[in-house]
N, CA, C and O atoms as a MOPAC input file, in Angstrom:
PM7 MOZYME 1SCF
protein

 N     -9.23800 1     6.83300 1   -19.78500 1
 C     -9.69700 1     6.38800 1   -18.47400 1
 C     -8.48300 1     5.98100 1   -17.63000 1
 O     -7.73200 1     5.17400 1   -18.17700 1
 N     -8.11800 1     6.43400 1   -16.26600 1
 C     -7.46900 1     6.47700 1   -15.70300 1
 C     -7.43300 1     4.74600 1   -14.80500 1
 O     -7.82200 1     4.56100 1   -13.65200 1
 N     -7.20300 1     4.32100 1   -15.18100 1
 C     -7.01700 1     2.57600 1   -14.49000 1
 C     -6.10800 1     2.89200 1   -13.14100 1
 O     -5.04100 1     3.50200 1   -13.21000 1
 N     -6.75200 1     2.32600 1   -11.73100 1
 C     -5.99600 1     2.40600 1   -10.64100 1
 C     -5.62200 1     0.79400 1   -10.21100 1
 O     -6.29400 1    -0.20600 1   -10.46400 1
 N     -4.11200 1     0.89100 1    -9.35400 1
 C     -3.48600 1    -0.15400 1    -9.29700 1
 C     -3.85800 1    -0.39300 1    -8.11600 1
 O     -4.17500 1     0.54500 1    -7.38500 1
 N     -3.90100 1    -1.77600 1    -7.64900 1
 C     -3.70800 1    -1.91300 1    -6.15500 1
 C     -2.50800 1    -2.11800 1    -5.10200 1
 O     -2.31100 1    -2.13600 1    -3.88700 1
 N     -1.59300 1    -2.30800 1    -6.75200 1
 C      0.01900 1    -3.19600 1    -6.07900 1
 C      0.61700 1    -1.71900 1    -6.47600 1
 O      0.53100 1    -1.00200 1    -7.47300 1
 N      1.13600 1    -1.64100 1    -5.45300 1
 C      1.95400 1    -0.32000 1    -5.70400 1
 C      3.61700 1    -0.90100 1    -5.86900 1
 O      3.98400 1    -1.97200 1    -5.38600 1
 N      4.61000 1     0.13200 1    -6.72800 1
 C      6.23600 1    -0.25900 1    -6.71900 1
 C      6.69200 1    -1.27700 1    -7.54000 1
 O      7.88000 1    -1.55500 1    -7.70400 1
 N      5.60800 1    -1.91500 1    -8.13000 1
 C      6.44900 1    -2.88700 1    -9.18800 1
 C      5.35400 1    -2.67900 1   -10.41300 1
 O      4.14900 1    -2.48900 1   -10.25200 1
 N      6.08800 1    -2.76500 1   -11.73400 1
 C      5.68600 1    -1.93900 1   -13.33800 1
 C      4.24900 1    -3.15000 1   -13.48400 1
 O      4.15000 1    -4.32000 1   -13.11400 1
 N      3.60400 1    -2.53200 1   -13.95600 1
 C      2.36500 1    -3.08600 1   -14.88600 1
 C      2.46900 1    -3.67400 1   -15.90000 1
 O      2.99000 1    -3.04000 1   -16.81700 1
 N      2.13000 1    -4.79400 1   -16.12200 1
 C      2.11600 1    -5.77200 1   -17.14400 1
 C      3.50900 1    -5.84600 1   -18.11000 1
 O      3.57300 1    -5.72300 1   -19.33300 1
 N      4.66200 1    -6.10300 1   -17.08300 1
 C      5.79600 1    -6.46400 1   -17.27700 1
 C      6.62400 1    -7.72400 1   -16.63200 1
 O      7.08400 1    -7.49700 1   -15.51300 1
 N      6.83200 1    -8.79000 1   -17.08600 1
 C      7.41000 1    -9.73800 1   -16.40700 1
 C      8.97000 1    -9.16400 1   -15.82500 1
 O     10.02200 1    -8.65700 1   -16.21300 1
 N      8.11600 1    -9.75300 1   -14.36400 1
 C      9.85500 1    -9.13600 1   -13.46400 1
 C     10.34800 1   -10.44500 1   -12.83800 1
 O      9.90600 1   -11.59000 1   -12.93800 1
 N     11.58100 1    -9.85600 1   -12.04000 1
 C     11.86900 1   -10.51300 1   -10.76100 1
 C     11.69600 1    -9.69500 1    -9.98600 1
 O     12.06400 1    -8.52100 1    -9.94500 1
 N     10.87100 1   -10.55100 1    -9.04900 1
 C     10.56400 1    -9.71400 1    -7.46000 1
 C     12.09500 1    -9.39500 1    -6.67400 1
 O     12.49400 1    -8.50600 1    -5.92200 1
 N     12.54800 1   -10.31300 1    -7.13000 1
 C     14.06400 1   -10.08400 1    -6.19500 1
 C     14.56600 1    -8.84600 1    -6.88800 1
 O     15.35400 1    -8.21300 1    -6.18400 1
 N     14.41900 1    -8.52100 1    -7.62500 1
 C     15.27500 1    -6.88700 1    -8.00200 1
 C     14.93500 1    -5.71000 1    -7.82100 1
 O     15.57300 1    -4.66300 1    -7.92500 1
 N     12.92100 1    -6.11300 1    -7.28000 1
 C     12.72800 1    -5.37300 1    -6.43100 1
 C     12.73900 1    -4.31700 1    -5.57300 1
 O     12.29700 1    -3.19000 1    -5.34900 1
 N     13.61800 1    -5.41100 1    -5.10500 1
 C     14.06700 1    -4.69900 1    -3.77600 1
 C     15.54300 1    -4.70800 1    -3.18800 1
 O     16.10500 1    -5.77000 1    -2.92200 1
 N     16.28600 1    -3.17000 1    -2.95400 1
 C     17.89000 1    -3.44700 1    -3.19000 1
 C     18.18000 1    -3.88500 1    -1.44400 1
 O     17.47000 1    -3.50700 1    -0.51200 1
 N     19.38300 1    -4.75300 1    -1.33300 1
 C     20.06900 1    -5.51300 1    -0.70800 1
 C     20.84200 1    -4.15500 1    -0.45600 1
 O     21.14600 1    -3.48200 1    -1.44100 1
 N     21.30300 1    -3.54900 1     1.30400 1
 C     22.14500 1    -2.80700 1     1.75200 1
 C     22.81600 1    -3.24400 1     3.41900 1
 O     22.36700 1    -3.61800 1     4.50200 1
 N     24.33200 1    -2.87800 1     2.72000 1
 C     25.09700 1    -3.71600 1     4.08400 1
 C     24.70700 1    -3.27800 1     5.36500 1
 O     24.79100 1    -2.06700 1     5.56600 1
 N     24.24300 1    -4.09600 1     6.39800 1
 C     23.99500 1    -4.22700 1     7.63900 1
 C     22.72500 1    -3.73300 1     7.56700 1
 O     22.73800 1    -2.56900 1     7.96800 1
 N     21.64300 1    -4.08300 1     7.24200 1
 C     20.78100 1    -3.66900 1     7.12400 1
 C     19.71500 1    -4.42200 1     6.67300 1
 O     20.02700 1    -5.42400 1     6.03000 1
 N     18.10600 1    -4.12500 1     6.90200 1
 C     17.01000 1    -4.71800 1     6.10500 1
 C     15.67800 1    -3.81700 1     5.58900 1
 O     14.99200 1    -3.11000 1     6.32700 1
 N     15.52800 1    -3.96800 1     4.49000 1
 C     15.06900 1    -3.16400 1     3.45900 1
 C     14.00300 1    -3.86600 1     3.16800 1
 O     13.95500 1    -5.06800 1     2.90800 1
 N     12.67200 1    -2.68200 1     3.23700 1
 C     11.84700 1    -3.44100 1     2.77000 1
 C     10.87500 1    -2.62300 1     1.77100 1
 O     11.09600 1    -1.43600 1     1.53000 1
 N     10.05900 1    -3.14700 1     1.34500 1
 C      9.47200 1    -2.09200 1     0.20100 1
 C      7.61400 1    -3.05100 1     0.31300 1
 O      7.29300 1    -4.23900 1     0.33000 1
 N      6.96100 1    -1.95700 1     0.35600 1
 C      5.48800 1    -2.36000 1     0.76000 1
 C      4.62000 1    -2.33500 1    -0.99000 1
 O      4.55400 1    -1.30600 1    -1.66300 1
 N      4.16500 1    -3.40300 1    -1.34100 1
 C      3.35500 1    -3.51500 1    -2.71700 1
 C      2.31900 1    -3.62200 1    -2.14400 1
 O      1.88100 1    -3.45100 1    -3.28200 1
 N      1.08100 1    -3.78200 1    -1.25100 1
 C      0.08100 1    -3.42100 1    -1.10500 1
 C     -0.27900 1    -3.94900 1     0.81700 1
 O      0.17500 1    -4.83900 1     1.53600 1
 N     -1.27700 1    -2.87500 1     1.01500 1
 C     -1.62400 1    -2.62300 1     2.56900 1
 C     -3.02300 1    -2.64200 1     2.61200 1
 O     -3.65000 1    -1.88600 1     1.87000 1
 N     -3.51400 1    -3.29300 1     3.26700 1
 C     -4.71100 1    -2.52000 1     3.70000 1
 C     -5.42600 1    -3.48900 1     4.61400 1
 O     -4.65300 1    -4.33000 1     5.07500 1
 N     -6.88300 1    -3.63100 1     5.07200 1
 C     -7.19900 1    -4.73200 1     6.37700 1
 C     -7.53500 1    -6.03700 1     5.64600 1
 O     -7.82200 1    -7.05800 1     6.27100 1
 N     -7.49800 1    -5.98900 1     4.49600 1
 C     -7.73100 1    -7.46700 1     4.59200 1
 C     -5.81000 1    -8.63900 1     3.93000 1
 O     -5.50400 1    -9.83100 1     3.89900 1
 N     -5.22800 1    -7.53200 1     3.62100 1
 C     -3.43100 1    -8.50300 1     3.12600 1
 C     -2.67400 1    -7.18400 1     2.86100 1
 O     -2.97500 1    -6.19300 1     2.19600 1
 N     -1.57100 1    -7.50700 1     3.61600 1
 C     -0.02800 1    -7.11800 1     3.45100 1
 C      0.76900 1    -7.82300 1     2.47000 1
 O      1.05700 1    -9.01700 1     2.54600 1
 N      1.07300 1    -7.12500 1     1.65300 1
 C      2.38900 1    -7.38200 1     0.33100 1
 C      3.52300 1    -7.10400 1     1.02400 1
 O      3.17400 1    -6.23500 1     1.82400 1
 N      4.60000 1    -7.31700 1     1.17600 1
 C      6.17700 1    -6.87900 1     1.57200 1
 C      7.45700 1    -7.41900 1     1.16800 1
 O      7.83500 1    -8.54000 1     1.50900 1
 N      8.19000 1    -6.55300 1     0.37300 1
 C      9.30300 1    -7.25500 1    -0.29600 1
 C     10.80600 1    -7.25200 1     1.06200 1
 O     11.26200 1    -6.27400 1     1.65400 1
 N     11.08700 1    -8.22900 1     1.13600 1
 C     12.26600 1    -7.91300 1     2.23400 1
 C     13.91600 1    -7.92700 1     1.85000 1
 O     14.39300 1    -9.04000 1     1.62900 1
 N     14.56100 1    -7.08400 1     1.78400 1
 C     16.47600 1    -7.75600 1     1.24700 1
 C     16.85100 1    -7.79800 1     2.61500 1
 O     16.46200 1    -6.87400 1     3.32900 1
 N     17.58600 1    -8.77200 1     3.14100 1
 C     18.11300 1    -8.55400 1     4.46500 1
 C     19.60800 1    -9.37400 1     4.22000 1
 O     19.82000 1   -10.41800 1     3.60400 1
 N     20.49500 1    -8.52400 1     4.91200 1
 C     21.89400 1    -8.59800 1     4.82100 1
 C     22.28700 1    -9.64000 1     5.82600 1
 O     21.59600 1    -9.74900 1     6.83900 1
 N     23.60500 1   -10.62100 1     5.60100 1
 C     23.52700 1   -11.63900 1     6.51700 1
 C     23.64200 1   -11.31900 1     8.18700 1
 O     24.53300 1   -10.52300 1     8.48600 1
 N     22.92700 1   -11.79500 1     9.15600 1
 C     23.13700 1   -11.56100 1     9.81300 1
 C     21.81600 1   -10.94400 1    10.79200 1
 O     21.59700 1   -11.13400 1    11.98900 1
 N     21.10100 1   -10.19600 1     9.85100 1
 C     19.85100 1    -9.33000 1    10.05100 1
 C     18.99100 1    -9.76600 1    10.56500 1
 O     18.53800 1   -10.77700 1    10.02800 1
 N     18.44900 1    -9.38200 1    11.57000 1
 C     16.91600 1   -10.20100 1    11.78900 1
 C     15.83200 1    -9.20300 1    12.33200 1
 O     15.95200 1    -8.00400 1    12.58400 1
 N     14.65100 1   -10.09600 1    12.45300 1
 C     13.50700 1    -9.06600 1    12.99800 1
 C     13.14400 1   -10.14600 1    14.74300 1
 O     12.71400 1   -11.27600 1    14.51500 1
 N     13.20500 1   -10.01700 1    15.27000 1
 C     12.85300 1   -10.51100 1    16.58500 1
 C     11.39900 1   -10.84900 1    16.83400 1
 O     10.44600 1   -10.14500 1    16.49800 1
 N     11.33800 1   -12.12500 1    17.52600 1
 C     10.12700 1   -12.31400 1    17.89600 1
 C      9.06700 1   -11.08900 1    17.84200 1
 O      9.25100 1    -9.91600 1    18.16800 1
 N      7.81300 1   -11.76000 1    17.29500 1
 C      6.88700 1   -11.30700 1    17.62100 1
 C      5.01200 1   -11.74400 1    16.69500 1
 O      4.61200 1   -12.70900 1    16.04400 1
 N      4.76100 1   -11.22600 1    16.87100 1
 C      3.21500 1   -12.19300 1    16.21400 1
 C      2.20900 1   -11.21300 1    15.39700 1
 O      2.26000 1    -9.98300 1    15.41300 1
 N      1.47900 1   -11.84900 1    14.82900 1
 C      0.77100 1   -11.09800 1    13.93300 1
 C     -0.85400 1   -11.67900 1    14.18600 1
 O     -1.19700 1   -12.75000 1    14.68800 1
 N     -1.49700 1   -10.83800 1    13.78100 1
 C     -2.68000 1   -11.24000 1    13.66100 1
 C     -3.49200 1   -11.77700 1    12.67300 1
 O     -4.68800 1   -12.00500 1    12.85600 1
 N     -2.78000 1   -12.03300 1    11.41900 1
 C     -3.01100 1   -12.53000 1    10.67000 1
 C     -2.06100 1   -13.83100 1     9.82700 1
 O     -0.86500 1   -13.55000 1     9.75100 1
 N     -2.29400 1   -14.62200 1     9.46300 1
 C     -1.76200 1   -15.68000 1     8.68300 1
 C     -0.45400 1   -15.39200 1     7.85700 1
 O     -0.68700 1   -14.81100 1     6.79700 1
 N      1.07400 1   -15.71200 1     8.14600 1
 C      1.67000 1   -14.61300 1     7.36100 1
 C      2.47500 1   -16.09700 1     6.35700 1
 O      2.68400 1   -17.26400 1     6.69000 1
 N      2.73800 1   -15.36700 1     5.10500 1
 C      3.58100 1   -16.43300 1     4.15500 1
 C      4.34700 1   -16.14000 1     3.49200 1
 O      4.09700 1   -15.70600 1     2.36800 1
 N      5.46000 1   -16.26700 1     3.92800 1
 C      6.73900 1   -16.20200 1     3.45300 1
 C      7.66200 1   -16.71900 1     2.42500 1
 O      8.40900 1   -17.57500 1     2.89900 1
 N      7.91300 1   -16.41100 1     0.80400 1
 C      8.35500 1   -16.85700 1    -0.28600 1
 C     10.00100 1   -16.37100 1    -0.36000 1
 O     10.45100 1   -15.22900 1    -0.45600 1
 N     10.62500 1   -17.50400 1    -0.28900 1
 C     12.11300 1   -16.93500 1    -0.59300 1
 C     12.54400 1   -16.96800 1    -1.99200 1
 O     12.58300 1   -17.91400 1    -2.77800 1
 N     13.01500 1   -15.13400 1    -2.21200 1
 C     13.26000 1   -15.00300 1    -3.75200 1
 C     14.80300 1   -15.69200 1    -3.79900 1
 O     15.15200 1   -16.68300 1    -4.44000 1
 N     15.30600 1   -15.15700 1    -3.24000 1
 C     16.80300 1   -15.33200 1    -3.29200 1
 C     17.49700 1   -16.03800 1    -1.93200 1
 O     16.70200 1   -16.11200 1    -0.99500 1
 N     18.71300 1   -16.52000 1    -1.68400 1
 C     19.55500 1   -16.85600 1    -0.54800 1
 C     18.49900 1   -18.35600 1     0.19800 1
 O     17.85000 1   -19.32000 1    -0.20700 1
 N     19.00800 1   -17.53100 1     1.82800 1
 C     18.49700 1   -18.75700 1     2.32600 1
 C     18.18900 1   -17.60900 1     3.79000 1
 O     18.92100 1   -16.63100 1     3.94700 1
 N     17.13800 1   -17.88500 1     4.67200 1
 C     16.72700 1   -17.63600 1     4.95500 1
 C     16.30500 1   -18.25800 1     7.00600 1
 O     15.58900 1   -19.21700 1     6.71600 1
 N     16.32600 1   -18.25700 1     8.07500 1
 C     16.13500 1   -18.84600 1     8.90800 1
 C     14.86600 1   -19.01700 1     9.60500 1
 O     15.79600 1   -19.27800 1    10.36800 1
 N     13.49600 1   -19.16900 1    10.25000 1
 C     12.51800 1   -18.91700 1    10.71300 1
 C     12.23500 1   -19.78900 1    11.74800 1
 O     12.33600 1   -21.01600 1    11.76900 1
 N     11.78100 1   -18.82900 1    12.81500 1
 C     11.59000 1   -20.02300 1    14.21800 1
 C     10.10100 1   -19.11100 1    14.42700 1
 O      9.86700 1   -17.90300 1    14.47700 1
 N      9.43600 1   -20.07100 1    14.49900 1
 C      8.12000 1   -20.45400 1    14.31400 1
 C      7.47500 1   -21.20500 1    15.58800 1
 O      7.47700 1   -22.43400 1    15.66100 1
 N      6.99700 1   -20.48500 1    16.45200 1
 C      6.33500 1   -21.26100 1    17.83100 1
 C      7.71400 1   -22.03200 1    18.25000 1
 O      7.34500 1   -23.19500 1    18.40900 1
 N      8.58800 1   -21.99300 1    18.41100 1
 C     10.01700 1   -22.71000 1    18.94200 1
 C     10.65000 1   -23.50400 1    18.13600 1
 O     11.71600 1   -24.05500 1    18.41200 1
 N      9.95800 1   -23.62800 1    16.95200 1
 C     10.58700 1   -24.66800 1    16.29500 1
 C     11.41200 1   -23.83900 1    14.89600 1
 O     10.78900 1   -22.97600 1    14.27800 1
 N     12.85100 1   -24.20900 1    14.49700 1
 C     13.45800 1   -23.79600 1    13.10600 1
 C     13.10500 1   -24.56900 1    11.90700 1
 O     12.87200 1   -25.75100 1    11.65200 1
 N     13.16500 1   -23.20300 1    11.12100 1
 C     12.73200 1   -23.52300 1     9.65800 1
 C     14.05200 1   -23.10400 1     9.06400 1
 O     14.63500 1   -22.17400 1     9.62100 1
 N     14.81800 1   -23.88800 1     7.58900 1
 C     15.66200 1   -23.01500 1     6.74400 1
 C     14.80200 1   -23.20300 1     5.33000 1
 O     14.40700 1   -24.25600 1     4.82800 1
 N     14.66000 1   -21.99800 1     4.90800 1
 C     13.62000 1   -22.06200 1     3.84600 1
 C     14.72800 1   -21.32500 1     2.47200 1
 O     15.56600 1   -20.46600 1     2.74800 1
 N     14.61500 1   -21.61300 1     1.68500 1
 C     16.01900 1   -21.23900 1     0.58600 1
 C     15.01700 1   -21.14800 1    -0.52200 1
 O     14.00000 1   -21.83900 1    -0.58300 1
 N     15.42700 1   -20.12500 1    -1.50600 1
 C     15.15200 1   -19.65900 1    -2.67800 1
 C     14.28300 1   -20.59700 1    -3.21700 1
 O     14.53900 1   -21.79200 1    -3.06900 1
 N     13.03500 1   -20.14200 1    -3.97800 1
 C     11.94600 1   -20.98000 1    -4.23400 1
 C     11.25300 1   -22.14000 1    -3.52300 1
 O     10.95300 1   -23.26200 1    -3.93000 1
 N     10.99700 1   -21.22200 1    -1.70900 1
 C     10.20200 1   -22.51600 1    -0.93900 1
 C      9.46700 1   -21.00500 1    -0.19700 1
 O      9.80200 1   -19.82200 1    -0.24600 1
 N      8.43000 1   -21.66600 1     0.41600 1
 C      7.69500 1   -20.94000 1     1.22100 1
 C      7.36200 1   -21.37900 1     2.25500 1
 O      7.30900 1   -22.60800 1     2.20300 1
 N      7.00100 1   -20.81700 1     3.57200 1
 C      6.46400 1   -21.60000 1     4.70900 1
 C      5.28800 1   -20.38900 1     4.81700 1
 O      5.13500 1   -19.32100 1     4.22300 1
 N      4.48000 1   -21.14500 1     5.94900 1
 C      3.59900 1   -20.61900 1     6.39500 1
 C      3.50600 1   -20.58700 1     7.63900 1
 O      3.36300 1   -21.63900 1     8.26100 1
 N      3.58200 1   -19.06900 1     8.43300 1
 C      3.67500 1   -18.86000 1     9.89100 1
 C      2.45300 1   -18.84100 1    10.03700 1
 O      1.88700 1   -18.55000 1     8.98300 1
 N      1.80200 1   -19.01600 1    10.84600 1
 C     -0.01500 1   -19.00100 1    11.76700 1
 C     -0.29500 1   -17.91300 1    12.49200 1
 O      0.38100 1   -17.34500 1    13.35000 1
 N     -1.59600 1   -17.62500 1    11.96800 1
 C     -1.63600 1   -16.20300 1    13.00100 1
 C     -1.50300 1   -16.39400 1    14.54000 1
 O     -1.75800 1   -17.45900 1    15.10300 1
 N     -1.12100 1   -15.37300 1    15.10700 1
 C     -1.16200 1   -15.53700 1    16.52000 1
 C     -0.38500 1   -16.94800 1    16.88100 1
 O     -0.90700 1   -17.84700 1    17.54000 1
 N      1.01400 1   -16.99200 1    16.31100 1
 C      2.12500 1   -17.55300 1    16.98500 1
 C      3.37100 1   -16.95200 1    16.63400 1
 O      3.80900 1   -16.70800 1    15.51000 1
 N      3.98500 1   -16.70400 1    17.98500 1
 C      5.60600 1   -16.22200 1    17.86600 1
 C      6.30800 1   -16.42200 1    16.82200 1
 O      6.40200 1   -17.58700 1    16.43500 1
 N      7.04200 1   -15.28300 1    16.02400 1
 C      7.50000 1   -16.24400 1    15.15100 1
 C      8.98400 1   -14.49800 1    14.60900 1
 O      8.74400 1   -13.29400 1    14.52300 1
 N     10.27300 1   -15.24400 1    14.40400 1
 C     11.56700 1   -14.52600 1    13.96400 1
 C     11.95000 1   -14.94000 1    12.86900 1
 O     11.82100 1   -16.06600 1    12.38900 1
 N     12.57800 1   -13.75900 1    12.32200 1
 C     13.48800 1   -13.80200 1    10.61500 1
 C     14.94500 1   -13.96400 1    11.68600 1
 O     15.34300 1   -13.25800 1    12.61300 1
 N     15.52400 1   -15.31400 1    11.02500 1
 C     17.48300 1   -14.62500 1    11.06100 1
 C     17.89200 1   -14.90600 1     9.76700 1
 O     17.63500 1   -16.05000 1     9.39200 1
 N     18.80000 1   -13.73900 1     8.50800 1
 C     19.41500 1   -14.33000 1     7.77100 1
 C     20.83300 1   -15.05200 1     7.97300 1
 O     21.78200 1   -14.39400 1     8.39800 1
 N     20.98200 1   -16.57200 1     7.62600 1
 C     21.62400 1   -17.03600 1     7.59000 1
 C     23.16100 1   -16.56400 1     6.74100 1
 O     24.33300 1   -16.79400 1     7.04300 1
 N     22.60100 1   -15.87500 1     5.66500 1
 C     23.41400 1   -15.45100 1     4.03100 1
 C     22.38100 1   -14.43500 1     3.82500 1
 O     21.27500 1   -14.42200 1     4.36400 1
 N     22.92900 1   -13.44400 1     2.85400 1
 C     21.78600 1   -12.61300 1     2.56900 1
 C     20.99800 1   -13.00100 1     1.42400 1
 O     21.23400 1   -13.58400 1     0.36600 1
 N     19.74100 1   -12.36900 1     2.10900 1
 C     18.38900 1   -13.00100 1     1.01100 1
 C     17.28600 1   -12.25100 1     1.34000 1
 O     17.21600 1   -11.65200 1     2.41300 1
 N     16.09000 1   -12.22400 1     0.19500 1
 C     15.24700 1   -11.54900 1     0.14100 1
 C     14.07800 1   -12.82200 1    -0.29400 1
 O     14.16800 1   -13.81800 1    -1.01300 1
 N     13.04900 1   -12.27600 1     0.47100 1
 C     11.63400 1   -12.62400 1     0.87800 1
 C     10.35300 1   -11.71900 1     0.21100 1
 O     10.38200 1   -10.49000 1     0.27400 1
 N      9.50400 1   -12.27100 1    -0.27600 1
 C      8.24500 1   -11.57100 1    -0.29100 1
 C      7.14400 1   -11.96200 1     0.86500 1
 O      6.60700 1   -13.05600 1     0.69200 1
 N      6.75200 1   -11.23800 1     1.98000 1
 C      5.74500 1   -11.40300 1     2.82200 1
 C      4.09800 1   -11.50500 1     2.19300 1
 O      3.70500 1   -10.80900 1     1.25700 1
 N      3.43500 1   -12.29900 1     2.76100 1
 C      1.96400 1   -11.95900 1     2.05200 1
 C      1.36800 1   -11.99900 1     3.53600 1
 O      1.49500 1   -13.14800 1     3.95800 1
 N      0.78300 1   -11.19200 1     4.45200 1
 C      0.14900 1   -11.58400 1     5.46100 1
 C     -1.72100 1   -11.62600 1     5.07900 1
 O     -2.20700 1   -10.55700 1     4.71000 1
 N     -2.27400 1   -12.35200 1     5.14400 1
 C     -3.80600 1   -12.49600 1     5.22500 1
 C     -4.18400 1   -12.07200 1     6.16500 1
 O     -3.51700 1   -12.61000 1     7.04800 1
 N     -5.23100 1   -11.05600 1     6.82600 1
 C     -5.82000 1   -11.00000 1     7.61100 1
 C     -7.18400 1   -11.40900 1     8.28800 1
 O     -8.05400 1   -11.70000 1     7.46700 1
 N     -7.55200 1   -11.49300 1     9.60800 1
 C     -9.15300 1   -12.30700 1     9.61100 1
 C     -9.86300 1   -11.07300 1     8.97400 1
 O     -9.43800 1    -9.91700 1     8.97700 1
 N    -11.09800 1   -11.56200 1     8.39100 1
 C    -12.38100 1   -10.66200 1     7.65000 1
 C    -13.07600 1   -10.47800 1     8.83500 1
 O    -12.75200 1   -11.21500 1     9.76600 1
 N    -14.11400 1    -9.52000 1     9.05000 1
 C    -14.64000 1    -9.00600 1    10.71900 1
 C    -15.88700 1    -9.83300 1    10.59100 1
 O    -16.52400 1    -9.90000 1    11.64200 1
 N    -16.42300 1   -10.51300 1     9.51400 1
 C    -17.32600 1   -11.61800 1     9.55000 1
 C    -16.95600 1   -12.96500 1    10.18500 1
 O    -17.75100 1   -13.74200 1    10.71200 1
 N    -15.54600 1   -13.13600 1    10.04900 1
 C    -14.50100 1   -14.25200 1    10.62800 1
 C    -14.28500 1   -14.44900 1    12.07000 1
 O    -13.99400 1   -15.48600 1    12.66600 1
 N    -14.54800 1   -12.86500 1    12.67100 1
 C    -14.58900 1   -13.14500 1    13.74100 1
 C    -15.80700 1   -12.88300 1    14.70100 1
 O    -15.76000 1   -12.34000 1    15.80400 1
 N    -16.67000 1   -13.27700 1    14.18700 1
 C    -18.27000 1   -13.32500 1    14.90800 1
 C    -18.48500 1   -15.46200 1    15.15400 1
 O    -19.51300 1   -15.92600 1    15.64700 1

């Protein structure tokens, strides 16, 4: 019987590190997708120092786990430095930027609303 996965890119019933993941390349940010669909986004991120993603917002609840380094996040105007084994939580539907400070890698989890959620 053919067993289907939902997490795609990382081995089955093998203890890993998420951080190895996903490879770290100079000037650059790399990301690798473990699962999609409407109700949560998986996303592994390596981002080289310096790297960022620019404002912008999501529609869903997004949470951010730092595997490695350290990490910057401005969040509705306000800065976050979130470093290896911390997480924050951005809110849906508020502005919100990656800068790496040092290079480091992130796992994204975004939640999305359920269409019952929004009645």
């Amino acid at each position: 019987m053919l067993q289907h996965s939902y997490l795609k890119h990382i081995p089955q019933k093998e203890v890993i590190s998420l951080a190895s993941c996903v490879d770290s390349l100079p000037g650059q940010i790399v990301s690798k997708t473990l699962a999609q669909n409407a109700a949560v986004s998986i996303t592994l991120f390596a981002f080289d120092q310096g790297e960022e993603i620019s404002t912008h917002e999501s529609k869903g609840d997004a949470l951010v786990t730092v595997l490695e380094g350290i990490g910057q996040f401005t969040v509705d105007g306000e800065e976050y430095t979130v470093q290896s084994g911390e997480s924050l939580l951005m809110p849906a539907n508020k502005p919100h930027a990656v800068w790496a400070k040092q290079p480091f890698k992130m796992m994204l989890t975004v939640v999305f609303p359920w269409e019952n959620d929004k009645k």
